[in-house]
C-alpha positions as CSV (number, residue, x, y, z in Angstrom):
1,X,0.0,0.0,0.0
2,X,1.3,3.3,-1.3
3,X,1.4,6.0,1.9
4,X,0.4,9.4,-0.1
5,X,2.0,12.4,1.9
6,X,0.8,15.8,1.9
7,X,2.1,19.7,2.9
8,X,2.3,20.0,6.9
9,X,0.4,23.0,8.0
10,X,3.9,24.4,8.9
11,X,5.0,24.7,5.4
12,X,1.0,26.0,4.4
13,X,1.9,28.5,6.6
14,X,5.4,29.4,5.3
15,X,3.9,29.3,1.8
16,X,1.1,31.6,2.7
17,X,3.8,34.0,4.4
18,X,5.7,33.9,1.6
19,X,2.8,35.0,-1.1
20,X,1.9,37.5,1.1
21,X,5.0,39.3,1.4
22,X,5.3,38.9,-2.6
23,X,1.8,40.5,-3.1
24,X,3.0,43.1,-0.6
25,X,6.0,44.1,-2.4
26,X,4.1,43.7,-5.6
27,X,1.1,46.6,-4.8
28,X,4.0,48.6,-3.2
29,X,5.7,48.7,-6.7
30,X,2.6,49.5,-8.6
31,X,1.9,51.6,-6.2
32,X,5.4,53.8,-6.9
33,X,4.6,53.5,-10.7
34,X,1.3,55.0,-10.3
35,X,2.7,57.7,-8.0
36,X,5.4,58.3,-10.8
37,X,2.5,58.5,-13.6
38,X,1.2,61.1,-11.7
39,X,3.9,63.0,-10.9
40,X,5.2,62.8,-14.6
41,X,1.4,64.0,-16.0
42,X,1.4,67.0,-13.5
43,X,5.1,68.0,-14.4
44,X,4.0,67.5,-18.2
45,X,1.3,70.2,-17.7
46,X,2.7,72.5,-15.8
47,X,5.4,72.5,-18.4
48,X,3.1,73.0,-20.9
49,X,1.3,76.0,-19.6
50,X,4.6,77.4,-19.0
51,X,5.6,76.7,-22.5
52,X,2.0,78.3,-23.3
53,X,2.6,81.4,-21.4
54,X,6.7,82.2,-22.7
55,X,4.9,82.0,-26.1
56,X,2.5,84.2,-25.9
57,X,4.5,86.6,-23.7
58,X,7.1,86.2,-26.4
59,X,4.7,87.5,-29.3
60,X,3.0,90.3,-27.3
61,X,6.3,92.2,-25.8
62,X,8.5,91.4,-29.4
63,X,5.6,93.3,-31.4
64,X,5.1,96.7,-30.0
65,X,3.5,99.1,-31.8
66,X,4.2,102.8,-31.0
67,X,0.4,103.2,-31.2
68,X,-1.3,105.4,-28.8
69,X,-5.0,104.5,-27.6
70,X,-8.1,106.7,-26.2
71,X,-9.5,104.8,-23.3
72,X,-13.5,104.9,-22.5
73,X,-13.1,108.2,-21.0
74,X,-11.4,109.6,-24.1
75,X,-8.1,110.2,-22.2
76,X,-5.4,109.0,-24.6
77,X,-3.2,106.4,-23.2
78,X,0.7,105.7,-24.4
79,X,1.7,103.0,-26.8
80,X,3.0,101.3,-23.5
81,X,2.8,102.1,-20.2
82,X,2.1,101.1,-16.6
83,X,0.3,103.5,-14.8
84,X,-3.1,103.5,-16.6
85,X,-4.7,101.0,-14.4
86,X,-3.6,100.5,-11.2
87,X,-4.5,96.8,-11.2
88,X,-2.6,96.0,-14.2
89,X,1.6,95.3,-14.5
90,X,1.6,96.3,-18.1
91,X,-0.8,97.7,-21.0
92,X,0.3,97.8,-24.6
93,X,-0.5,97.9,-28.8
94,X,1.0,94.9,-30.2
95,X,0.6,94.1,-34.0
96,X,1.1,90.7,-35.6
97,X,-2.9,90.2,-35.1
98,X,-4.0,87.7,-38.1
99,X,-6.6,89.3,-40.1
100,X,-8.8,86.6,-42.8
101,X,-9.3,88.7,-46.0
102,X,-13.0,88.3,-45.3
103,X,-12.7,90.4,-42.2
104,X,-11.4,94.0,-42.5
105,X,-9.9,94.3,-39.4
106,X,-6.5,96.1,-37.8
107,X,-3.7,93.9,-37.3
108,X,-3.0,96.3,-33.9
109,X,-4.3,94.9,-30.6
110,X,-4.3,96.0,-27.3
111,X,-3.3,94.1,-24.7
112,X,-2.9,93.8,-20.7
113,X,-1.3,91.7,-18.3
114,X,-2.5,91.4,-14.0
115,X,-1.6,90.0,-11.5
116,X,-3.9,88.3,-9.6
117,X,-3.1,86.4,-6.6
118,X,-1.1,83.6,-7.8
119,X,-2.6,83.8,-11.3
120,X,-1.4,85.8,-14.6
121,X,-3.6,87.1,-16.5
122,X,-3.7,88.6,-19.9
123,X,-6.4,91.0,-21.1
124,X,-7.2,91.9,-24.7
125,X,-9.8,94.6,-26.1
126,X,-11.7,93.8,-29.5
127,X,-10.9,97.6,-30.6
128,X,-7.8,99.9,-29.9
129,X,-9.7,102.6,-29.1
130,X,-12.4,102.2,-26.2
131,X,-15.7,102.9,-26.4
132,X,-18.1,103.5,-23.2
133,X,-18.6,100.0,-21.4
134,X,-16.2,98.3,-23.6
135,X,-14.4,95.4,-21.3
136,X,-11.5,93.3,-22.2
137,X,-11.5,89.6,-22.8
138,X,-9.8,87.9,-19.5
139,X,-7.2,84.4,-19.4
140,X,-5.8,83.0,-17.4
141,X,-2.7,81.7,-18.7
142,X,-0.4,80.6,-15.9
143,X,-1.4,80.1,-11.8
144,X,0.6,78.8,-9.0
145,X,2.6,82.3,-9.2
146,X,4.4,83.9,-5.9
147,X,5.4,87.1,-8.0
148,X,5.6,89.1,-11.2
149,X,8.2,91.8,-11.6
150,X,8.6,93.7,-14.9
151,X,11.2,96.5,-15.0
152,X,11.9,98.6,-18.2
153,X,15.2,99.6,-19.4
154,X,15.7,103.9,-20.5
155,X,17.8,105.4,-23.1
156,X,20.3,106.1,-20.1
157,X,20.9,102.4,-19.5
158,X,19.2,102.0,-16.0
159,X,16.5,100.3,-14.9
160,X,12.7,101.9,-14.2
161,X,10.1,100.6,-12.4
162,X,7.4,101.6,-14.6
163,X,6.9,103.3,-17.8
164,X,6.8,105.9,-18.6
165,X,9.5,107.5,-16.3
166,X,8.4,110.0,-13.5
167,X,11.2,112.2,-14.9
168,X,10.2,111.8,-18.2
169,X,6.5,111.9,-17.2
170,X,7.2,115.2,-15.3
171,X,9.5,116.9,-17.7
172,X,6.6,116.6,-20.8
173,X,4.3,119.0,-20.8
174,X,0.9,117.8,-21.0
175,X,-0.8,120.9,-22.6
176,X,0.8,123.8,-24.6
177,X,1.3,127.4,-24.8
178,X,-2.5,127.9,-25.0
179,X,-3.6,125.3,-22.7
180,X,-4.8,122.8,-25.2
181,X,-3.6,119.1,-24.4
182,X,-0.7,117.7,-26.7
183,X,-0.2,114.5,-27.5
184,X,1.4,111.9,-25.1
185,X,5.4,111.1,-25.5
186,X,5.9,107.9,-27.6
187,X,9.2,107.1,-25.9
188,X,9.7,103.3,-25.9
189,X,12.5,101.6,-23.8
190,X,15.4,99.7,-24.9
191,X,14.4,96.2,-23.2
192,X,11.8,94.7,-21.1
193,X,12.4,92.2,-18.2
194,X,9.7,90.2,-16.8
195,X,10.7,87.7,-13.7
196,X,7.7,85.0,-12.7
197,X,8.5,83.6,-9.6
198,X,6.6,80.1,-9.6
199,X,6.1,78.5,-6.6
200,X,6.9,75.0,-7.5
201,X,10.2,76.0,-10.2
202,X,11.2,79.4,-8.9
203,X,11.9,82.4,-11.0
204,X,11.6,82.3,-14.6
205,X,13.5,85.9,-16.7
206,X,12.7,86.6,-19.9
207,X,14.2,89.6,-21.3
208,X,13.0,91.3,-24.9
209,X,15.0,94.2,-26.5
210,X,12.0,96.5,-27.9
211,X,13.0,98.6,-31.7
């Protein structure tokens, strides 16, 4: 008679251990490739929205237009300047708009960038010149921001805060011999530098020489 022989409990047990710490490590490691995934997909967009942002920065501050505008008051404001609106870093005429033969439109836009809590954000007006209750198209194009500096190189080689100058601001004369008002100063600077300071990939200089 043939004895059949089987697995004690002990090595059940040992077996059983054994898968366990195998299935263990084994959700562990998907676990880190999931975790990788994500990290990866998150550091893929935020490098495209960056990407996103340099570009359209690039296009905007590289096509400046000495083109004065009237705002909705009728008040003219400069080609580009900083002080028109308190809540914006930097307003500007850009050119390089597309225009489809079908529509007769200006290839000059005017454009705005704020700062918004941690968001950037660009503004742009359908028409140069503003009329009465005419608001500006608003995106957001990057968040996640601790800071946005821009600073504006003169014709003297140093560095201004905003644009135009207070010297140059309070050297032109803003009406003429008869009191009538004369037409702003189309004074552009040499180079613009903008610095974002991201929160997750510090700051981020672009610098654009302006013709």
């Amino acid at each position: 008679m043939t004895r059949q022989q089987g697995f004690t409990l002990l090595e059940l047990l040992i077996a059983s251990i054994i898968f366990a710490l195998m299935a263990v490590m084994a959700y562990g490691g998907l676990t880190n490739v999931m975790d990788s995934s994500e990290i990866s997909k998150s550091a893929l967009l935020r490098l495209k929205q960056l990407q996103q942002t340099i570009s359209i920065l690039d296009r905007d501050l590289s096509q400046i237009v000495r083109r004065p505008i009237r705002d909705e008051y009728g008040n003219e404001q400069a080609a580009l300047t900083t002080g028109s609106n308190v809540d914006n870093l930097i307003e500007l005429t850009r050119g390089g708009q597309s225009s489809p033969p079908a529509l007769l439109r200006s290839s000059l836009v005017r454009v705005a960038y704020r700062f918004d809590e941690d968001k950037l954000i660009r503004l742009r007006w359908p028409q140069l010149d503003r009329s009465p209750n005419m608001e500006a198209k608003q995106s957001i194009l990057i968040d996640n921001l601790e800071n946005v500096s821009i600073r504006f190189l003169d014709q003297n080689n140093e560095w201004q805060q905003q644009w135009p100058p207070l010297s140059a601001s309070s050297a032109e004369p803003t009406t003429d011999a008869e009191g009538n008002p004369v037409a702003m100063p189309t004074v552009q600077p040499g180079a613009i530098e903008i610095i974002l300071t991201l929160s997750d990939w510090g700051d981020i200089r672009r610098l654009y020489a302006i013709k």
